[in-house]
Short mmCIF file of C-alpha atoms and ligand atoms in Angstrom, two decimals:
data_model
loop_
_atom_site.label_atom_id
_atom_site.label_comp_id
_atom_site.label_asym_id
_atom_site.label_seq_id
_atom_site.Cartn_x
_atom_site.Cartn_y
_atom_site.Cartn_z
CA UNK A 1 -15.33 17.87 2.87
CA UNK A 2 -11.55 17.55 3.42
CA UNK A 3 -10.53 14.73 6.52
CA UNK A 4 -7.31 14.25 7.88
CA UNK A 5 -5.36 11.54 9.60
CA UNK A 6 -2.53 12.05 11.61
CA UNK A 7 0.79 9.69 11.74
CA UNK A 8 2.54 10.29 15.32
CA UNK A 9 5.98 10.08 14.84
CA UNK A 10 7.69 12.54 16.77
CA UNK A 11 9.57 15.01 14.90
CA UNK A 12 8.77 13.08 11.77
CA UNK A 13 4.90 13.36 12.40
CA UNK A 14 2.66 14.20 9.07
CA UNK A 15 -0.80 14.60 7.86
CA UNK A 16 -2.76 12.49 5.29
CA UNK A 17 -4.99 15.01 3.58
CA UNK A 18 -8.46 13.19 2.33
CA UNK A 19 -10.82 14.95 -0.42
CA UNK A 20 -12.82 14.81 -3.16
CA UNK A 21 -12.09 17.35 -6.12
CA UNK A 22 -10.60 19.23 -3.49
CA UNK A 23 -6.84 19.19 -5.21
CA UNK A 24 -5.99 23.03 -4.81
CA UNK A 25 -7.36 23.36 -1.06
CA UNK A 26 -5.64 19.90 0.05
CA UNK A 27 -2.35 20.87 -1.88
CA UNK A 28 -2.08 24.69 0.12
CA UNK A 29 -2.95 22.11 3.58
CA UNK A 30 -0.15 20.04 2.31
CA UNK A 31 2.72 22.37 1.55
CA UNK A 32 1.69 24.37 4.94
CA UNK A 33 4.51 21.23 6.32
CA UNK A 34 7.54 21.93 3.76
CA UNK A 35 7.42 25.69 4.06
CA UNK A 36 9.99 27.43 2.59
CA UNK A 37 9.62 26.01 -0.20
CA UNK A 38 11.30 27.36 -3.46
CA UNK A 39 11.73 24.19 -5.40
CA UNK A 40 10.18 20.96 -6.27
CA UNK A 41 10.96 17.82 -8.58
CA UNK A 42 7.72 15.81 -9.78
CA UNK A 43 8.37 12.33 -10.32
CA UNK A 44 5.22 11.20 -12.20
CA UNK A 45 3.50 8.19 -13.99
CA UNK A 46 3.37 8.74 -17.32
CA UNK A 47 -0.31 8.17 -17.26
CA UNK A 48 -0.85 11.23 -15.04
CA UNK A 49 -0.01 14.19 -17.03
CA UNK A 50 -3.08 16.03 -16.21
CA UNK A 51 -2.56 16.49 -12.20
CA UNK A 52 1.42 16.73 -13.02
CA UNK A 53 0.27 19.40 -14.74
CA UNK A 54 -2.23 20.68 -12.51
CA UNK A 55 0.25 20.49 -9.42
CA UNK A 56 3.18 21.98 -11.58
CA UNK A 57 1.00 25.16 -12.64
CA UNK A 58 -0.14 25.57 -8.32
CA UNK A 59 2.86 25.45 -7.13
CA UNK A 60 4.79 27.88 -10.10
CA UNK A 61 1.67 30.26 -8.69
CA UNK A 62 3.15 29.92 -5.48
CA UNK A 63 6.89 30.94 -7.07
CA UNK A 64 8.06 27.89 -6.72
CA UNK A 65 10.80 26.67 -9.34
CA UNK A 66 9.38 23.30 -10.43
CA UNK A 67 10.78 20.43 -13.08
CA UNK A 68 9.86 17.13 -13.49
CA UNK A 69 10.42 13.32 -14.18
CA UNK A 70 8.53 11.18 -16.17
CA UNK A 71 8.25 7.58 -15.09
CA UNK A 72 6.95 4.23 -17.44
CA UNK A 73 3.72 2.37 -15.65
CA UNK A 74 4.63 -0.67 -14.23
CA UNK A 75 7.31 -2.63 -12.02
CA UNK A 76 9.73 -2.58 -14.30
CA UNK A 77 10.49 1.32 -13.24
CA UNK A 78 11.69 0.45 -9.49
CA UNK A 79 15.35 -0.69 -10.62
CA UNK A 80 18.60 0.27 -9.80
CA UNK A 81 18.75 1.88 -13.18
CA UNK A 82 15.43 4.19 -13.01
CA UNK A 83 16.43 5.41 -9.54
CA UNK A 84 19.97 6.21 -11.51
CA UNK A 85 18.43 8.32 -14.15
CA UNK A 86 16.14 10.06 -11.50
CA UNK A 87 19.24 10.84 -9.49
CA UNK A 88 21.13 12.38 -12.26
CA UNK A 89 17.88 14.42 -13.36
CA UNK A 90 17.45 15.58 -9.90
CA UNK A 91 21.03 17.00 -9.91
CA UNK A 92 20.67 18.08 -13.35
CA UNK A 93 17.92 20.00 -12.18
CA UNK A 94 19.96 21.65 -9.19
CA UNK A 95 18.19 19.44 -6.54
CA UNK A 96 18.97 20.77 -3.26
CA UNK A 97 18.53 19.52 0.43
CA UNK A 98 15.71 22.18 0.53
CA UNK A 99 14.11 20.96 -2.53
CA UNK A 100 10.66 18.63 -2.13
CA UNK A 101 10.02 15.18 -4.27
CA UNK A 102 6.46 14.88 -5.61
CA UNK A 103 5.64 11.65 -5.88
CA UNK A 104 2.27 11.64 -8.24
CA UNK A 105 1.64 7.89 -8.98
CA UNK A 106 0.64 4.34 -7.25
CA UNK A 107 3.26 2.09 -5.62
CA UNK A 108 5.22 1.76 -7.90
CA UNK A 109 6.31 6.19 -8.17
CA UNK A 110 5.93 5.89 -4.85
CA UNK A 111 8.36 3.18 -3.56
CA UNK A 112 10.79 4.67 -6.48
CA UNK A 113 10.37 8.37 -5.88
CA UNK A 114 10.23 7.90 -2.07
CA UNK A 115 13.43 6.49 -2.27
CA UNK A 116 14.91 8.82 -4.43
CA UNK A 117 14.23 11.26 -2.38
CA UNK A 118 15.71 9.21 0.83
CA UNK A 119 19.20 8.86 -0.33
CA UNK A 120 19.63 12.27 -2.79
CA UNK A 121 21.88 14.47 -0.88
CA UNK A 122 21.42 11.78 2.43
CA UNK A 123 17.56 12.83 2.61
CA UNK A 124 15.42 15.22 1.13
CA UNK A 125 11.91 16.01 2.02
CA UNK A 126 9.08 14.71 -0.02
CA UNK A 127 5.30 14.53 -0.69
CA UNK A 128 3.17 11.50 -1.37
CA UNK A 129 0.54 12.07 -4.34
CA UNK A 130 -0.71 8.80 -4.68
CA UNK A 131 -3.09 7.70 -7.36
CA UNK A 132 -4.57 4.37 -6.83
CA UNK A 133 -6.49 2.89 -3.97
CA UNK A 134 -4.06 0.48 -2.97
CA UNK A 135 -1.18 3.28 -2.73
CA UNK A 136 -4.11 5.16 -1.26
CA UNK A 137 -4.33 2.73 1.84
CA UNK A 138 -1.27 1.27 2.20
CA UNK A 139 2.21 1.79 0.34
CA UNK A 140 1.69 5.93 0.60
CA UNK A 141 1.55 5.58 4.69
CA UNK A 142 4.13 4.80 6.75
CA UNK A 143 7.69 5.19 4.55
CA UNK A 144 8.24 2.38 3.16
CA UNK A 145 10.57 3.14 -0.20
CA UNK A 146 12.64 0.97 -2.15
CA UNK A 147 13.50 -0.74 -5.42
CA UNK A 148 13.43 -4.56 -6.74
CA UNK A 149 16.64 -6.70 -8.08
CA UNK A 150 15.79 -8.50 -10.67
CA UNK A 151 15.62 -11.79 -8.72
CA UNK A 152 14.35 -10.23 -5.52
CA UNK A 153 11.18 -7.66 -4.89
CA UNK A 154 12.01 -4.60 -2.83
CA UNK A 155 15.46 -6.06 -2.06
CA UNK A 156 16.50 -2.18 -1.35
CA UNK A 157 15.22 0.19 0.21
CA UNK A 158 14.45 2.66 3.12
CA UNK A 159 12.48 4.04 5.87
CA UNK A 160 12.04 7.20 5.02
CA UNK A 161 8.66 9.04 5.85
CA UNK A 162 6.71 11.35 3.47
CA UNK A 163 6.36 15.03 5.09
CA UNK A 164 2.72 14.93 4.16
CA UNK A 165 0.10 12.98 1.73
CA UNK A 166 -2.69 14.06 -0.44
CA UNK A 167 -5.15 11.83 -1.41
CA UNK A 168 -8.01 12.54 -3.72
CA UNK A 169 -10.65 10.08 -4.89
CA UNK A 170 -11.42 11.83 -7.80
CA UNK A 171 -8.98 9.90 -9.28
CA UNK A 172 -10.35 6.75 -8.83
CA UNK A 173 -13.08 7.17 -11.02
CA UNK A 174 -10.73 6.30 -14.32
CA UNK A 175 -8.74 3.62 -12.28
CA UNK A 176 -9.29 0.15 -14.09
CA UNK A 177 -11.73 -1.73 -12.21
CA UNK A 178 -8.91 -5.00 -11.78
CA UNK A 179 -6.87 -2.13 -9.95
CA UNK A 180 -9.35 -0.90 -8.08
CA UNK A 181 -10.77 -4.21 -6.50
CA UNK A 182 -6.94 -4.91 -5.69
CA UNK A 183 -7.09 -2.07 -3.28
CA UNK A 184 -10.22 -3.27 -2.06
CA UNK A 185 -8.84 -6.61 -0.80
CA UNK A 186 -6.13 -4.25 1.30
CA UNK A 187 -9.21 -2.79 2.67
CA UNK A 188 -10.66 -6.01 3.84
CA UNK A 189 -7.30 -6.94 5.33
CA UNK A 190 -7.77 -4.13 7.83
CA UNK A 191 -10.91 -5.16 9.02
CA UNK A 192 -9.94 -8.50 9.83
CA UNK A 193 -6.87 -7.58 11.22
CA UNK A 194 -7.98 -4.69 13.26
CA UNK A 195 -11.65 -3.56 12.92
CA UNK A 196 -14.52 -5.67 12.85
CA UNK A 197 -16.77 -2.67 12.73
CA UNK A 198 -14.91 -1.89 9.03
CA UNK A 199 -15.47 -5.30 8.15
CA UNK A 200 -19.33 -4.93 9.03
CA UNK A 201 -19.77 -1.76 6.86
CA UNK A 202 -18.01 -3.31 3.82
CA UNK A 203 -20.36 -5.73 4.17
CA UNK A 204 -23.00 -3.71 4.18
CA UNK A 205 -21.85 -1.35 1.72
CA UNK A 206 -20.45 -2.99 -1.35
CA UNK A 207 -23.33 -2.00 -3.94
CA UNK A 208 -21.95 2.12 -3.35
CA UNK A 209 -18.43 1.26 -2.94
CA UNK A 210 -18.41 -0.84 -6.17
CA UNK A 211 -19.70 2.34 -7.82
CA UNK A 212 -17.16 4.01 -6.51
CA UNK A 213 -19.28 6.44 -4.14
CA UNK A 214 -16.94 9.02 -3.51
CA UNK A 215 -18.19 9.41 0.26
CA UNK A 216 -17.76 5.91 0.85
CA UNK A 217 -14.48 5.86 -0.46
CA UNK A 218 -13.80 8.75 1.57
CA UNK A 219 -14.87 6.95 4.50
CA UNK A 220 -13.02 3.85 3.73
CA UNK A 221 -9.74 5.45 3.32
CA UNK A 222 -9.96 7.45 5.75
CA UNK A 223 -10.35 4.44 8.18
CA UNK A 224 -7.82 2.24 6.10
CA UNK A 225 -4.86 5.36 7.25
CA UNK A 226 -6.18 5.79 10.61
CA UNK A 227 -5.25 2.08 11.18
CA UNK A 228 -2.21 1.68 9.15
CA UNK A 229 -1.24 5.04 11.11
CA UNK A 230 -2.12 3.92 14.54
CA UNK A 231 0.18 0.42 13.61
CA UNK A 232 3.11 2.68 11.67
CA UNK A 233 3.17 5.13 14.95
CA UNK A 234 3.35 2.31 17.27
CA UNK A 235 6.66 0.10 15.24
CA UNK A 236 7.88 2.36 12.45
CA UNK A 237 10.72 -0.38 11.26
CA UNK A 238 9.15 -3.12 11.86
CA UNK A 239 10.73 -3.97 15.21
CA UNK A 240 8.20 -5.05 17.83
CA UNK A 241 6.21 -7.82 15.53
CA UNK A 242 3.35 -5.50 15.40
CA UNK A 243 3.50 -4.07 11.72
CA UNK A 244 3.99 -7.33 10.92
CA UNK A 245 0.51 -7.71 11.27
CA UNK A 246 -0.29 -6.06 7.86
CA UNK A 247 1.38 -8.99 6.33
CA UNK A 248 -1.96 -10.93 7.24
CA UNK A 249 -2.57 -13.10 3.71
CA UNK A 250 1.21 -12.06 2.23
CA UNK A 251 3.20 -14.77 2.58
CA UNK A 252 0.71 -16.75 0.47
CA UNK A 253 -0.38 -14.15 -1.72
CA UNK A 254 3.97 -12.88 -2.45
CA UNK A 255 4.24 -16.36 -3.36
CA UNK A 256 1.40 -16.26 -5.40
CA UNK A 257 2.52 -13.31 -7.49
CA UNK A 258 6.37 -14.84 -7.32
CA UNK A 259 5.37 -18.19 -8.81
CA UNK A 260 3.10 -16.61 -11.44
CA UNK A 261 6.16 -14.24 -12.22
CA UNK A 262 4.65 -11.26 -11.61
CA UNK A 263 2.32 -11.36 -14.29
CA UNK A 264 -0.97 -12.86 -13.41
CA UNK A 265 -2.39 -11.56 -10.59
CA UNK A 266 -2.42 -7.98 -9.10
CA UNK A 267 -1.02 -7.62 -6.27
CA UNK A 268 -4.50 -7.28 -4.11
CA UNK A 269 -6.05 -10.45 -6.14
CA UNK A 270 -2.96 -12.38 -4.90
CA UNK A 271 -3.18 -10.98 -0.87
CA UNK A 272 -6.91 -12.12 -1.48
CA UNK A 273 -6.41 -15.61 -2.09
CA UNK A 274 -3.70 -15.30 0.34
CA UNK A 275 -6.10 -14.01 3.01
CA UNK A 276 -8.46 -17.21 1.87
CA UNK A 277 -5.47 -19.70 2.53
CA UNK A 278 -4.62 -18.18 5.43
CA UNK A 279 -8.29 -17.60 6.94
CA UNK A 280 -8.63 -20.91 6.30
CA UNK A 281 -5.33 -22.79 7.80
CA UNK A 282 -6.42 -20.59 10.95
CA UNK A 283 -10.48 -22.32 10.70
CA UNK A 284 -8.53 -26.10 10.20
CA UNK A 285 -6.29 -25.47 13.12
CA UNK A 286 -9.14 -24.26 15.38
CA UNK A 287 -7.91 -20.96 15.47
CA UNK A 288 -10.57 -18.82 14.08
CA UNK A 289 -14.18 -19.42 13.89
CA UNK A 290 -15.32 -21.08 10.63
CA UNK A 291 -18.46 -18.91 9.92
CA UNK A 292 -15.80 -15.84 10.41
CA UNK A 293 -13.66 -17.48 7.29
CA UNK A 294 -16.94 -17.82 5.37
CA UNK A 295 -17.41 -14.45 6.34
CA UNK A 296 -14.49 -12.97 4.95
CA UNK A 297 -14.54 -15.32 1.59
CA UNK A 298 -17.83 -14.38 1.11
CA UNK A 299 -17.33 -10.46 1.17
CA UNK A 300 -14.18 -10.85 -1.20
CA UNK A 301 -16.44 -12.83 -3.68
CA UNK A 302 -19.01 -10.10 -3.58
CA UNK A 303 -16.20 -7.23 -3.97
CA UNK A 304 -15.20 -9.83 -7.06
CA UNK A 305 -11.85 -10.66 -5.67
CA UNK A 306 -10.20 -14.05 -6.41
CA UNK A 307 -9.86 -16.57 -3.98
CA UNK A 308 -8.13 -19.61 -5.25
CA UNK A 309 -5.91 -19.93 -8.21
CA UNK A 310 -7.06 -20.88 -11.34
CA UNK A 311 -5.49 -22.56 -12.74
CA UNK A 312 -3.55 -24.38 -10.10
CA UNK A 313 -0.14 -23.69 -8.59
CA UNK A 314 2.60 -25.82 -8.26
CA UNK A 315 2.33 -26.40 -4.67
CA UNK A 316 5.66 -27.32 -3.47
CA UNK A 317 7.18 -24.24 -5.90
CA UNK A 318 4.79 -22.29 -4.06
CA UNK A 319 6.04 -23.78 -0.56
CA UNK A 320 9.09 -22.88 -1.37
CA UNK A 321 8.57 -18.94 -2.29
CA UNK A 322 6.55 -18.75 1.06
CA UNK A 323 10.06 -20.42 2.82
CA UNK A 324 12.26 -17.53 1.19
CA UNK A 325 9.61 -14.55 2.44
CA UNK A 326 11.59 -11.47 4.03
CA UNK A 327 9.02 -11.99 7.05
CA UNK A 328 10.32 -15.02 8.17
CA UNK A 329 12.85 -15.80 11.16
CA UNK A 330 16.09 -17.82 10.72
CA UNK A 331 13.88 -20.11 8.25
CA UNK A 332 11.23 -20.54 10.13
CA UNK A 333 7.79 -20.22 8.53
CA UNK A 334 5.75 -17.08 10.32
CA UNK A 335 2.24 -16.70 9.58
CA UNK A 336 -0.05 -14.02 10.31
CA UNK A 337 -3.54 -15.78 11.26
CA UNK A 338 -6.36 -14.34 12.52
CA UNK A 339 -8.04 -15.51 15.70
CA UNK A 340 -11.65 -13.38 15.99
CA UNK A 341 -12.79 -10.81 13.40
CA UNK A 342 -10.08 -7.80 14.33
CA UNK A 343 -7.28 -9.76 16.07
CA UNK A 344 -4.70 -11.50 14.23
CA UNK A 345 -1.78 -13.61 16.22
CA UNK A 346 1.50 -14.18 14.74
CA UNK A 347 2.26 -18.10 14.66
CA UNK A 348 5.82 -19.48 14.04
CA UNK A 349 6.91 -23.26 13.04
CA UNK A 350 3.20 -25.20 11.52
CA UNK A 351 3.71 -28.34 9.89
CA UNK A 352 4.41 -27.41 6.33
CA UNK A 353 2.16 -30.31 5.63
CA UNK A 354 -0.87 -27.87 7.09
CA UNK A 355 0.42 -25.07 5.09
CA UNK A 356 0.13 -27.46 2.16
CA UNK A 357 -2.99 -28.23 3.03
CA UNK A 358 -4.40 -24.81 2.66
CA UNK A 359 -2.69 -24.42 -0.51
CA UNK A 360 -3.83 -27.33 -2.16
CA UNK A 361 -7.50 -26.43 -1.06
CA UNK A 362 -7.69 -22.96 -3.03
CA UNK A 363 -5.89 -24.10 -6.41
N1 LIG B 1 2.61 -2.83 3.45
C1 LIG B 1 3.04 -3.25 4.74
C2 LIG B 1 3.71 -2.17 5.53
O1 LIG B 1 3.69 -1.04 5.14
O2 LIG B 1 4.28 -2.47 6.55
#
């Protein structure tokens, strides 16, 4: 059965199109938003050459003109000089501002390709294909695109929102199971932040989702975008302090992956520990209910999510990656802590020695 979520945006309003096995039906639902269409560039991971070529071969049934870009796996692609070769194959390719990007990938094609297509001829239109759960549930929705620098991650980028998204959870069945836990601890975050009835079915759920059920992923995802959508429609860019909300467990868990260069945890493993810290400062400062932190360490143990570092962290490097975090105002640490089981509260300016605290006491 094929779901779909709606993002209210106005005029740039789109559907996220939910299925299993259901690649040809959700791709005619998908391109119903970009019609004409007479031409399309895939941007692809190079591990996905079987839907590239799947997609391709519906669309050239269609009569659409199609070429495509390969891109390598991993971080490394979302520089200044991928985006460079993509522009010049796009042009190459006689790109137009008509044409549609296919992004068919996780974050990392998507972040890239999404902002390929932002700035190509000032804009082009584009469709999210993503691959993995956590693009699934969070970096497909709501138009965030970009690159890194090499000293800075997602130092440049865009708001620029897809035209539509397809989702299938077929594809999950071959992700690695490291990869697909890490979108599992994105999954948690939305519970805590926003949904305690989530929360509860995770919890009650973990033996089928672990196997990868393909209705419970369904129903997971499908919940996952209705909430990201519901925050996305209500501050696009960031503005009113509400999408900062999904940053519940980042500031830890960015400095996390920043201290550990990139290369020891995934990004979810890091955002759970992060959530642990964070769950925790909130318990110690009488913020949040103790048995609700227990609640939410216990769940990421059972999903087999990290949550401390081992081995330990440097905790004043670690301080001081959490200090440089884009979230923060005019230097001034800005947490995301929650305060009941669905309700997080932003809180500005705690004694670093707390934040130390909860550092020290996961690593
Ligand atoms: N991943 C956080 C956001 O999209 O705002």
């Amino acid at each position: 059965m094929t779901t779909s979520v709606q993002v209210d945006l106005q005029e740039r309003s789109y559907s996220i199109w939910i299925g299993t096995d259901q690649w040809n039906e959700n791709l005619n639902r998908s391109l119903e938003a970009f019609q004409p269409i007479q031409h399309a560039f895939l941007i692809w991971d190079e591990h996905l050459s079987s839907i590239r070529s799947a997609i391709e071969h519906s669309l050239s049934v269609r009569g659409v003109r199609t070429q495509d870009y390969r891109v390598s796996s991993g971080e490394g692609s979302k520089s200044v000089a991928s985006l460079s070769a993509i522009w010049e194959a796009m042009l190459t390719a006689r790109t137009d501002r008509k044409s549609v990007v296919i992004a068919i990938g996780g974050g990392v094609v998507g972040d890239l390709a999404g902002f390929a297509a932002a700035t190509y001829m000032r804009g082009i239109r584009f469709l999210q294909v993503p691959t993995t759960l956590l693009a699934m549930v969070d970096s497909s929705v709501g138009g965030k695109t970009g690159i890194n620098l090499p000293q800075s991650k997602n130092a440049i980028g865009a708001f620029w929102q897809p035209h539509a998204v397809l989702i299938d959870t077929s594809v999950l069945k071959s992700l690695p199971d490291r990869e697909f836990r890490s979108g599992l601890a994105e999954i948690v975050k939305y519970g805590v932040i926003l949904d305690p009835i989530l929360f509860e079915w995770i919890e009650q759920n973990v033996a089928p989702i672990l196997a990868r059920d393909s209705k419970s992923l369904e129903r997971l995802i499908q919940r996952s975008c209705e909430l990201k959508a519901q925050v996305v429609s209500n501050d696009e860019r960031e503005t009113t302090g509400l999408r900062a909300i999904l940053n519940y467990g980042h500031t830890f868990g960015h400095a996390i992956e920043a201290i550990t260069t990139y290369g020891k945890y995934l990004h979810g493993e890091a955002i759970a520990i992060g959530m642990t810290m964070a769950g925790w400062l909130a318990a110690e400062k009488g913020l949040w209910p103790k048995d609700s932190w227990q609640r939410q360490t216990s769940l990421l143990e059972r999903l087999n999510l990290p949550t401390r570092c081992e081995p330990a962290v440097d905790c004043e490097a670690m301080l001081a990656a959490m200090q440089t975090d884009k979230k923060n105002e005019h230097g001034v640490l800005n947490l995301i802590l929650p305060t009941r089981l669905g309700e997080v509260h932003s809180v500005k300016g705690l004694a670093l020695d707390d934040v130390r605290r909860a550092i020290r006491a996961f690593s």
